[in-house]
Every structure is written in structure tokens, then in C-alpha cells.
mmCIF file of C-alpha atoms in Angstrom:
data_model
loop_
_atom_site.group_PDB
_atom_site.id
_atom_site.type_symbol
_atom_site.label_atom_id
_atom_site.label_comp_id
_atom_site.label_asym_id
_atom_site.label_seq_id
_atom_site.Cartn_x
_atom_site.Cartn_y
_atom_site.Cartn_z
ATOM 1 C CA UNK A 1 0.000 0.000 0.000
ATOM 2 C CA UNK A 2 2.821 2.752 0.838
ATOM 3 C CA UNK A 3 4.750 1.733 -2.783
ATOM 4 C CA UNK A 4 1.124 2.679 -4.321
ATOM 5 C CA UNK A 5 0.710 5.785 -2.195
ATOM 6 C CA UNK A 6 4.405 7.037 -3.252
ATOM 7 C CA UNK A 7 3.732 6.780 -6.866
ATOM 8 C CA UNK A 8 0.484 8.632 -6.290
ATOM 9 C CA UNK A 9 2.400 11.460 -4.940
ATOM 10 C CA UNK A 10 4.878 11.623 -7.792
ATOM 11 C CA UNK A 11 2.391 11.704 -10.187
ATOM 12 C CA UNK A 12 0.180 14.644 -8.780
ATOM 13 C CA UNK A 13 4.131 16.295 -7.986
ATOM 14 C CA UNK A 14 4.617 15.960 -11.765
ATOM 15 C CA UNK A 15 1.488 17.319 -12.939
ATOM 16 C CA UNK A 16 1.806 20.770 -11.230
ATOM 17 C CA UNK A 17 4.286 23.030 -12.567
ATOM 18 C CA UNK A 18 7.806 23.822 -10.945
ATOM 19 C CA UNK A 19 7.476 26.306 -9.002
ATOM 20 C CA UNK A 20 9.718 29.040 -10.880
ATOM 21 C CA UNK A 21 11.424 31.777 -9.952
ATOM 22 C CA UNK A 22 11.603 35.190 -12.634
ATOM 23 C CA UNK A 23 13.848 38.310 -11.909
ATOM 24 C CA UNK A 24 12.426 41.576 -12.366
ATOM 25 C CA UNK A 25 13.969 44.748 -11.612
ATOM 26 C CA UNK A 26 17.326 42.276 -9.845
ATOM 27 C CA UNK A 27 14.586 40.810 -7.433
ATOM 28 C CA UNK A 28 13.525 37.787 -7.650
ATOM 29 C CA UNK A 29 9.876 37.248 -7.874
ATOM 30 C CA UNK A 30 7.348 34.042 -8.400
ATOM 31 C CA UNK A 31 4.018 34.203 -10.346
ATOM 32 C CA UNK A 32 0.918 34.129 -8.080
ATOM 33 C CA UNK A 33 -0.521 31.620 -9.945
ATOM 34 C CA UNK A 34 2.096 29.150 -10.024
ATOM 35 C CA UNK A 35 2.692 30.206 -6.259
ATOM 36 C CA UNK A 36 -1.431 28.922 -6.375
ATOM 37 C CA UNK A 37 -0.937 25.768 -8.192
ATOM 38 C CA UNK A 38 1.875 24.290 -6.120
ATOM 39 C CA UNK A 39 -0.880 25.105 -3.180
ATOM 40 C CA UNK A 40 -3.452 22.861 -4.639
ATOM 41 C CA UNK A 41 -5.866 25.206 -5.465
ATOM 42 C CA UNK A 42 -8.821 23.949 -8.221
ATOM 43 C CA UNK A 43 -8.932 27.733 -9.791
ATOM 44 C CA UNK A 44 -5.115 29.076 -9.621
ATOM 45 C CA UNK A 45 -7.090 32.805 -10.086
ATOM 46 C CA UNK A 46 -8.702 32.770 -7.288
ATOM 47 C CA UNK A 47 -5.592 33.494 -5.455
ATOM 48 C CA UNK A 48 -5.551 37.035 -6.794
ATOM 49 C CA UNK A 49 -8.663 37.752 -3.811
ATOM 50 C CA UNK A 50 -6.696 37.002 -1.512
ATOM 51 C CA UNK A 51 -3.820 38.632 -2.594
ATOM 52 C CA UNK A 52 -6.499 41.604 -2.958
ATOM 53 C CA UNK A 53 -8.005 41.274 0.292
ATOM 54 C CA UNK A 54 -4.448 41.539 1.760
ATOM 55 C CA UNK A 55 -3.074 44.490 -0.109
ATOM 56 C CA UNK A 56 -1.457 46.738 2.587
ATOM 57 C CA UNK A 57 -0.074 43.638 4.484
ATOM 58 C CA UNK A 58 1.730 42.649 0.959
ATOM 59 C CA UNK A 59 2.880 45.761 0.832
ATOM 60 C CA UNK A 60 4.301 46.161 3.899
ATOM 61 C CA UNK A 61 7.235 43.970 2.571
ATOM 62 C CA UNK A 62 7.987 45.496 -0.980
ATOM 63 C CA UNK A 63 6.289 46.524 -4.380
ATOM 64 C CA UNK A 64 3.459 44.446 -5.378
ATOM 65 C CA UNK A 65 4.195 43.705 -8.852
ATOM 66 C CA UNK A 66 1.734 43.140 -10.729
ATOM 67 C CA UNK A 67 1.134 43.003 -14.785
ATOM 68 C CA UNK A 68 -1.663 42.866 -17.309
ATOM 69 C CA UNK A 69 -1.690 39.769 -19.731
ATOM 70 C CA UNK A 70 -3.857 39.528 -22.593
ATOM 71 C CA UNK A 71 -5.721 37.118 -23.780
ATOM 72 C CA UNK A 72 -3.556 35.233 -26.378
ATOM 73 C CA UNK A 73 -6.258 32.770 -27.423
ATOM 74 C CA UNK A 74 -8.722 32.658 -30.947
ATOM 75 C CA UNK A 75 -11.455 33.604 -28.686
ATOM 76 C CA UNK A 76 -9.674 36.257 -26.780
ATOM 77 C CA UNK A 77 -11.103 37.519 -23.803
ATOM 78 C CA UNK A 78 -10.701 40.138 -20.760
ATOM 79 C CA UNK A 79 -6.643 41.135 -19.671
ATOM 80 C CA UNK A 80 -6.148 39.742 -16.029
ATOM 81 C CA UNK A 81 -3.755 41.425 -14.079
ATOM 82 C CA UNK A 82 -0.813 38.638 -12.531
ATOM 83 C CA UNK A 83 1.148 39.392 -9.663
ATOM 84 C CA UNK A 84 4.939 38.617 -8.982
ATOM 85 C CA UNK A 85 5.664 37.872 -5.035
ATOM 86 C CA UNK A 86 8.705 38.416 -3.544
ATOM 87 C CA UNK A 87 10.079 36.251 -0.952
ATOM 88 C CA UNK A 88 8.327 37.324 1.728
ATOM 89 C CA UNK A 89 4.941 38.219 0.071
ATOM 90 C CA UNK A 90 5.054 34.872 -1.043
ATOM 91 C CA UNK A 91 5.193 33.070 2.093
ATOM 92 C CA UNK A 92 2.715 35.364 3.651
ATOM 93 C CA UNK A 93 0.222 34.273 0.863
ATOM 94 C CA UNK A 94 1.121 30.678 1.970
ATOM 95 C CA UNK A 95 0.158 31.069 5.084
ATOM 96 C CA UNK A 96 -3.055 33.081 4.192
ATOM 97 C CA UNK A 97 -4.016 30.523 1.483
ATOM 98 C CA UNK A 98 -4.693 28.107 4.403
ATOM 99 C CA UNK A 99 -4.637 24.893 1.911
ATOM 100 C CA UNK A 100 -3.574 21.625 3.051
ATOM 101 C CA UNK A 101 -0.349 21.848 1.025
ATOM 102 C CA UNK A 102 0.689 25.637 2.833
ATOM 103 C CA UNK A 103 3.284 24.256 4.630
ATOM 104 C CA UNK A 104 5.308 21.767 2.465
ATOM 105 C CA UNK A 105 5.485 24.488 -0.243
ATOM 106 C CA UNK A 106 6.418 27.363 2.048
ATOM 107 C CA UNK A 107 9.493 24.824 2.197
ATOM 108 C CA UNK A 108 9.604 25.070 -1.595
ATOM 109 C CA UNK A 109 9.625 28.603 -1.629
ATOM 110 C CA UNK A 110 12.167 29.077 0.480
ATOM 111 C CA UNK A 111 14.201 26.482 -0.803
ATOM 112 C CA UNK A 112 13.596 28.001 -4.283
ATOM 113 C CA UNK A 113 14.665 31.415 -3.332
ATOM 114 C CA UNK A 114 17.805 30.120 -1.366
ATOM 115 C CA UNK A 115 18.696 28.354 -4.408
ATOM 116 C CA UNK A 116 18.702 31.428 -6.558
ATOM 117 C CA UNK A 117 20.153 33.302 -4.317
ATOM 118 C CA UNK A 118 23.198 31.202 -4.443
ATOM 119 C CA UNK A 119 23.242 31.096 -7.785
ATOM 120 C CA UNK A 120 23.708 34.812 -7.786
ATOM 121 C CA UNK A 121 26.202 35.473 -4.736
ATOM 122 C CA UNK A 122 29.643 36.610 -5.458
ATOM 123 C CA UNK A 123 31.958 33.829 -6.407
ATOM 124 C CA UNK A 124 34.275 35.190 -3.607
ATOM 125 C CA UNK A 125 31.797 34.442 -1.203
ATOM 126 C CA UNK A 126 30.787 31.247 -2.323
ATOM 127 C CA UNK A 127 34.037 29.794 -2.079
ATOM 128 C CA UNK A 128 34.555 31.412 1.330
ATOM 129 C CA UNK A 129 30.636 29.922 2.459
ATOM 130 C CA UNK A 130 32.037 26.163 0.904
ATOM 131 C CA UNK A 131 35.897 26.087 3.060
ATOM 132 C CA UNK A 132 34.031 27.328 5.962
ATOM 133 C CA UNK A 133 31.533 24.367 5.286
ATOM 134 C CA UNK A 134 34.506 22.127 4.649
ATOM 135 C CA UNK A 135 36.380 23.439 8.226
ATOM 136 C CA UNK A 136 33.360 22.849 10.155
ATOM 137 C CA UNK A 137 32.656 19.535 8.692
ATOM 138 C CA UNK A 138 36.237 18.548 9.368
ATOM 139 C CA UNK A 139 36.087 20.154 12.416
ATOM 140 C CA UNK A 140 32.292 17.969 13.265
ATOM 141 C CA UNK A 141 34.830 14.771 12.780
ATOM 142 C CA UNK A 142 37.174 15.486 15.740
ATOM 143 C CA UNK A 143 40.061 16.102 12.772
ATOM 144 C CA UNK A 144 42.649 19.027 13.857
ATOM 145 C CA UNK A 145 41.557 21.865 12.447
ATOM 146 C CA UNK A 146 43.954 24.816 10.962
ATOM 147 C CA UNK A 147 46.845 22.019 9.997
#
């Protein structure tokens, strides 16, 4: 029964989109919807009310991107307006979203943004962050350190 279970997991994992990260104006942002998605929810849209109902709170930690797509298909349609989250907006959405799945992909988002992050320090530092990893493993071992 838990092989069965597993597999069930990876497929719903592999139907939702990655949660991705985009960089606008050097910060790095993720799409409410796919923020939406990875929380489980049927309509990804319907985010946007909460994200609406929250405003001033979002705001409180940085510029609430937002932008207007339009409709690209035959039958076109009304422009929506997207938002990009920050870090921290996009936790604080988690966490208002209340959905089952708030937790594990508060995780993700964090992990995400660490990752990218990284990606983007100085190389200086990131060899400085890895030898003092290295020392303190060493060190962790009960090896001499500093010989």
C-alpha cells in the first residue's frame, strides 16, 4: 500500500508546474498563480482575492508587482492582471491561502529562493561559504583543524 501511495504522490508532484522563480527589476519574484498551483488550489485565479483582500499587508514587505496579460487565445477575452511575489509576500500568501499543502510548499519557496540566491552570490563568497563548510565539517569529525 505505501509503494502505491508514493507513486500517487509523484504523479500529482509531476502534474503541477515547478514552481519558478523570474527576476524583475534584480529581485527575484514568483508568479501568483504558479505560487497557487503548487498550493493545490482547483482555480489558480482565485488566489488574486486574496492577494487583494491583503493588499497593505503585501505591501508592507515590498512593491506588489503586478502586470496585465492579454488574452492570447482565438477567442480572446478580458486582460487579467498577474502578480509577482517576492520572498516574503510569497510566504505570507502561503500562510493566508490556508490549503492543506501551505506548509510543504512554504518549504519550496524558500528552498527556491535560497537556491537562486546562491546562484547569484559573489563567487568570492561562495568559495569562502564552501571552506568554511569544509572546516566545520572537518572540524564535526574530531580532525585538527587549521593544519
Amino acid at each position: 500500500m505505501r509503494k502505491h501511495k508514493a507513486v500517487i504522490t509523484e504523479t500529482v508532484r509531476a502534474s503541477v508546474p515547478a514552481l519558478i522563480i523570474t527576476v524583475l527589476d534584480n529581485e527575484a519574484r514568483v508568479l501568483d498563480t504558479a505560487l497557487a498551483e503548487q498550493l493545490g488550489m482547483a482555480r489558480p485565479r482565485d488566489i488574486r482575492a486574496t492577494i487583494e483582500a491583503n493588499r497593505d499587508e503585501l505591501e508592507s514587505f515590498g512593491v506588489l508587482r503586478s502586470e496585465t496579460a492579454k488574452p492570447t487565445g482565438p477567442l480572446g477575452g478580458r486582460p487579467s492582471v498577474g502578480f509577482y511575489l517576492n520572498r516574503q509576500q510569497a510566504l505570507l500568501v502561503c500562510i493566508l491561502s490556508k490549503t492543506e499543502k501551505a506548509k510543504a510548499v512554504r518549504a519550496e519557496v524558500i528552498r527556491r529562493f535560497d537556491a537562486y540566491e546562491e546562484l547569484t552570490r559573489p563567487a568570492s563568497t561562495v568559495v569562502r561559504n564552501q571552506r568554511a563548510n569544509q572546516l566545520h565539517q572537518v572540524g564535526a569529525r574530531g580532525a585538527v583543524v587549521g593544519r
